[in-house]
CSV table of C-alpha atoms in Angstrom, one decimal:
chain,number,residue,atom,x,y,z
A,390,UNK,CA,58.4,-17.1,-28.7
A,391,UNK,CA,56.2,-19.5,-30.1
A,392,UNK,CA,52.4,-20.5,-28.7
A,393,UNK,CA,50.9,-23.4,-29.2
A,394,UNK,CA,48.5,-24.3,-31.7
A,395,UNK,CA,45.0,-26.5,-29.9
A,396,UNK,CA,45.4,-29.2,-31.2
A,397,UNK,CA,42.1,-30.6,-33.4
A,398,UNK,CA,42.6,-34.2,-32.2
A,399,UNK,CA,42.5,-33.3,-28.1
A,400,UNK,CA,38.6,-34.4,-26.8
A,401,UNK,CA,35.5,-32.3,-26.1
A,402,UNK,CA,35.9,-30.9,-22.6
A,403,UNK,CA,33.2,-32.4,-20.5
A,404,UNK,CA,30.8,-29.5,-20.6
A,405,UNK,CA,30.2,-29.9,-24.1
A,406,UNK,CA,28.8,-33.5,-23.9
A,407,UNK,CA,26.4,-32.5,-21.0
A,408,UNK,CA,22.3,-32.4,-22.2
A,409,UNK,CA,19.7,-30.2,-21.4
A,410,UNK,CA,18.5,-32.8,-19.2
A,411,UNK,CA,21.1,-32.6,-16.8
A,412,UNK,CA,21.3,-28.7,-16.6
A,413,UNK,CA,16.9,-29.3,-16.0
A,414,UNK,CA,18.1,-31.5,-13.0
A,415,UNK,CA,20.8,-28.8,-11.5
A,416,UNK,CA,18.6,-26.7,-11.3
A,417,UNK,CA,16.2,-28.8,-10.0
A,418,UNK,CA,18.9,-29.2,-7.0
A,419,UNK,CA,18.2,-26.4,-6.3
A,420,UNK,CA,14.8,-24.9,-7.1
A,421,UNK,CA,13.6,-27.5,-4.8
A,422,UNK,CA,14.8,-25.8,-1.3
A,423,UNK,CA,14.0,-22.3,-2.6
A,424,UNK,CA,10.6,-23.8,-2.8
A,425,UNK,CA,10.3,-25.2,0.7
A,426,UNK,CA,11.6,-22.3,2.0
A,427,UNK,CA,8.7,-19.9,0.9
A,428,UNK,CA,6.2,-22.2,1.6
A,429,UNK,CA,7.6,-22.7,5.0
A,430,UNK,CA,7.5,-19.0,5.9
A,431,UNK,CA,3.9,-18.9,4.6
A,432,UNK,CA,3.2,-20.9,7.4
A,433,UNK,CA,4.4,-19.6,9.7
A,434,UNK,CA,2.0,-16.9,8.6
A,435,UNK,CA,4.1,-13.9,7.2
A,436,UNK,CA,3.1,-13.2,4.3
A,437,UNK,CA,1.1,-10.4,5.6
A,438,UNK,CA,3.1,-7.2,6.0
A,439,UNK,CA,3.2,-5.7,9.1
A,440,UNK,CA,1.2,-2.6,10.4
A,441,UNK,CA,2.0,0.7,11.1
A,442,UNK,CA,2.5,2.1,14.6
A,443,UNK,CA,1.6,6.3,13.9
A,444,UNK,CA,1.8,6.8,17.4
A,445,UNK,CA,5.2,9.3,16.6
A,446,UNK,CA,3.6,10.8,13.2
A,447,UNK,CA,-0.2,12.3,15.2
A,448,UNK,CA,2.8,13.2,17.9
A,449,UNK,CA,4.0,15.2,15.5
A,450,UNK,CA,0.2,16.8,14.2
A,451,UNK,CA,-0.1,17.8,18.1
A,452,UNK,CA,3.0,19.2,18.5
A,453,UNK,CA,2.4,21.3,15.2
A,454,UNK,CA,-0.6,22.7,16.3
A,455,UNK,CA,-2.5,22.9,13.0
A,456,UNK,CA,-5.4,21.0,13.7
A,457,UNK,CA,-7.0,18.0,15.4
A,458,UNK,CA,-6.6,15.1,13.9
A,459,UNK,CA,-9.4,12.1,12.6
A,460,UNK,CA,-8.0,8.6,14.0
A,461,UNK,CA,-9.3,5.3,12.3
A,462,UNK,CA,-10.4,3.2,15.5
A,463,UNK,CA,-11.7,0.1,14.9
A,464,UNK,CA,-11.2,-1.0,12.1
A,465,UNK,CA,-12.4,-4.2,10.9
A,466,UNK,CA,-10.3,-7.4,10.7
A,467,UNK,CA,-8.0,-7.4,8.0
A,468,UNK,CA,-7.5,-3.8,7.4
A,469,UNK,CA,-4.2,-2.5,8.4
A,470,UNK,CA,-2.4,0.9,8.5
A,471,UNK,CA,0.6,0.5,5.6
A,472,UNK,CA,2.4,3.7,5.9
A,473,UNK,CA,2.1,7.4,8.4
A,474,UNK,CA,3.7,10.5,7.5
A,475,UNK,CA,3.2,14.2,8.5
A,476,UNK,CA,5.4,16.4,5.9
A,477,UNK,CA,4.3,19.7,5.2
A,478,UNK,CA,1.3,20.2,7.5
A,479,UNK,CA,-0.4,17.6,5.8
A,480,UNK,CA,-0.9,13.9,7.5
A,481,UNK,CA,-1.0,11.2,5.4
A,482,UNK,CA,-1.5,8.0,6.3
A,483,UNK,CA,-1.6,4.9,4.1
A,484,UNK,CA,-4.9,2.2,4.8
A,485,UNK,CA,-4.9,-1.3,3.1
A,486,UNK,CA,-8.4,-3.1,3.3
A,487,UNK,CA,-9.0,-6.4,2.1
A,488,UNK,CA,-10.4,-7.3,-1.5
A,489,UNK,CA,-8.1,-5.0,-3.2
A,490,UNK,CA,-9.2,-1.6,-1.4
A,491,UNK,CA,-5.7,0.8,-0.9
A,492,UNK,CA,-6.6,4.1,0.9
A,493,UNK,CA,-5.1,7.0,1.8
A,494,UNK,CA,-6.4,9.2,4.2
A,495,UNK,CA,-5.6,12.8,4.2
A,496,UNK,CA,-6.0,15.6,6.5
A,497,UNK,CA,-4.3,19.3,6.9
A,498,UNK,CA,-5.3,23.2,7.5
A,499,UNK,CA,-4.9,24.3,4.2
A,500,UNK,CA,-8.2,25.4,3.2
A,501,UNK,CA,-9.7,22.8,0.7
A,502,UNK,CA,-9.4,24.4,-2.6
A,503,UNK,CA,-6.4,23.9,-2.4
A,504,UNK,CA,-5.5,21.1,-1.0
A,505,UNK,CA,-8.4,18.1,-2.9
A,506,UNK,CA,-7.4,19.7,-6.9
A,507,UNK,CA,-2.9,18.6,-5.3
A,508,UNK,CA,-3.8,15.4,-3.5
A,509,UNK,CA,-6.9,14.0,-6.0
A,510,UNK,CA,-6.1,16.3,-9.4
A,511,UNK,CA,-7.9,19.1,-10.7
A,512,UNK,CA,-10.3,17.2,-13.3
A,513,UNK,CA,-12.6,15.4,-10.8
A,514,UNK,CA,-16.3,16.2,-10.4
A,515,UNK,CA,-18.0,16.4,-7.4
A,516,UNK,CA,-20.4,13.5,-7.2
A,517,UNK,CA,-23.6,13.0,-4.4
A,518,UNK,CA,-23.2,14.0,-0.3
A,519,UNK,CA,-22.9,11.4,2.1
A,520,UNK,CA,-23.9,11.1,5.6
A,521,UNK,CA,-21.6,9.5,7.7
A,522,UNK,CA,-22.6,8.8,11.7
A,523,UNK,CA,-24.4,12.9,10.9
A,524,UNK,CA,-21.3,13.6,9.2
A,525,UNK,CA,-21.6,15.1,5.9
A,526,UNK,CA,-19.0,14.0,3.0
A,527,UNK,CA,-18.7,15.3,0.4
A,528,UNK,CA,-18.2,12.9,-2.5
A,529,UNK,CA,-15.3,13.2,-5.0
A,530,UNK,CA,-14.8,10.9,-8.8
A,531,UNK,CA,-12.6,10.5,-11.5
A,532,UNK,CA,-9.7,13.2,-9.4
A,533,UNK,CA,-7.2,10.6,-10.3
A,534,UNK,CA,-8.8,7.3,-13.0
A,535,UNK,CA,-10.1,4.0,-11.6
A,536,UNK,CA,-9.9,6.1,-8.0
A,537,UNK,CA,-13.1,7.6,-5.9
A,538,UNK,CA,-12.7,10.8,-2.7
A,539,UNK,CA,-14.8,11.5,0.1
A,540,UNK,CA,-14.0,14.2,1.3
A,541,UNK,CA,-15.1,17.3,4.7
A,542,UNK,CA,-14.2,20.4,5.5
A,543,UNK,CA,-14.7,21.5,9.2
A,544,UNK,CA,-13.2,23.5,12.2
A,545,UNK,CA,-10.0,24.1,9.9
A,546,UNK,CA,-9.3,20.8,9.0
A,547,UNK,CA,-9.9,19.2,5.2
A,548,UNK,CA,-10.1,15.2,4.9
A,549,UNK,CA,-9.5,13.2,1.8
A,550,UNK,CA,-10.2,10.0,1.7
A,551,UNK,CA,-9.2,8.5,-1.8
A,552,UNK,CA,-8.4,5.1,-3.7
A,553,UNK,CA,-8.5,2.4,-5.6
A,554,UNK,CA,-11.7,0.9,-2.8
A,555,UNK,CA,-15.1,0.3,-3.2
A,556,UNK,CA,-17.9,3.3,-0.9
A,557,UNK,CA,-18.5,0.9,1.1
A,558,UNK,CA,-14.8,1.5,2.3
A,559,UNK,CA,-14.3,5.1,1.6
A,560,UNK,CA,-17.3,4.7,4.1
A,561,UNK,CA,-16.2,2.6,6.3
A,562,UNK,CA,-12.9,4.8,6.9
A,563,UNK,CA,-14.5,7.3,7.5
A,564,UNK,CA,-17.1,6.2,10.1
A,565,UNK,CA,-13.5,5.1,12.0
A,566,UNK,CA,-12.5,8.6,11.8
A,567,UNK,CA,-12.6,10.1,16.3
């Protein structure tokens, strides 16, 4: 069998003759509908993630009977509960606030000496105490780089609020706990 050698005199394919301008126009035709869809989606208000319903998680804490949980109530406009879990006796509630405030509320019946290092790290330094709604909280700094924390231990329960948030945001979350 013989294989035919390509003919050197054959005309160049159409694709070889296309210019970069043609490719740019093709990309523009594809990107315009994508930008329109994204813009329409944002216009409808679907930019914010949904808030999480904590009913089942708090129900699990109640059924476990290890401690009585504190719940964030009356959070300001723009604050949202982003996550909620209860695992191995530790309740974790993720809260987001405007201006990039990201915090986590951790509650457990574990002693503070065990829970605090496992949550915020052993390298943190205790700061000045602060009173919020008549309850004393201990400030904690530098447990994790760039994060602050408030810690309270009362009634067989350790509560930690920590994250990359301002002191006022941490205190506002602590003040909302009932």
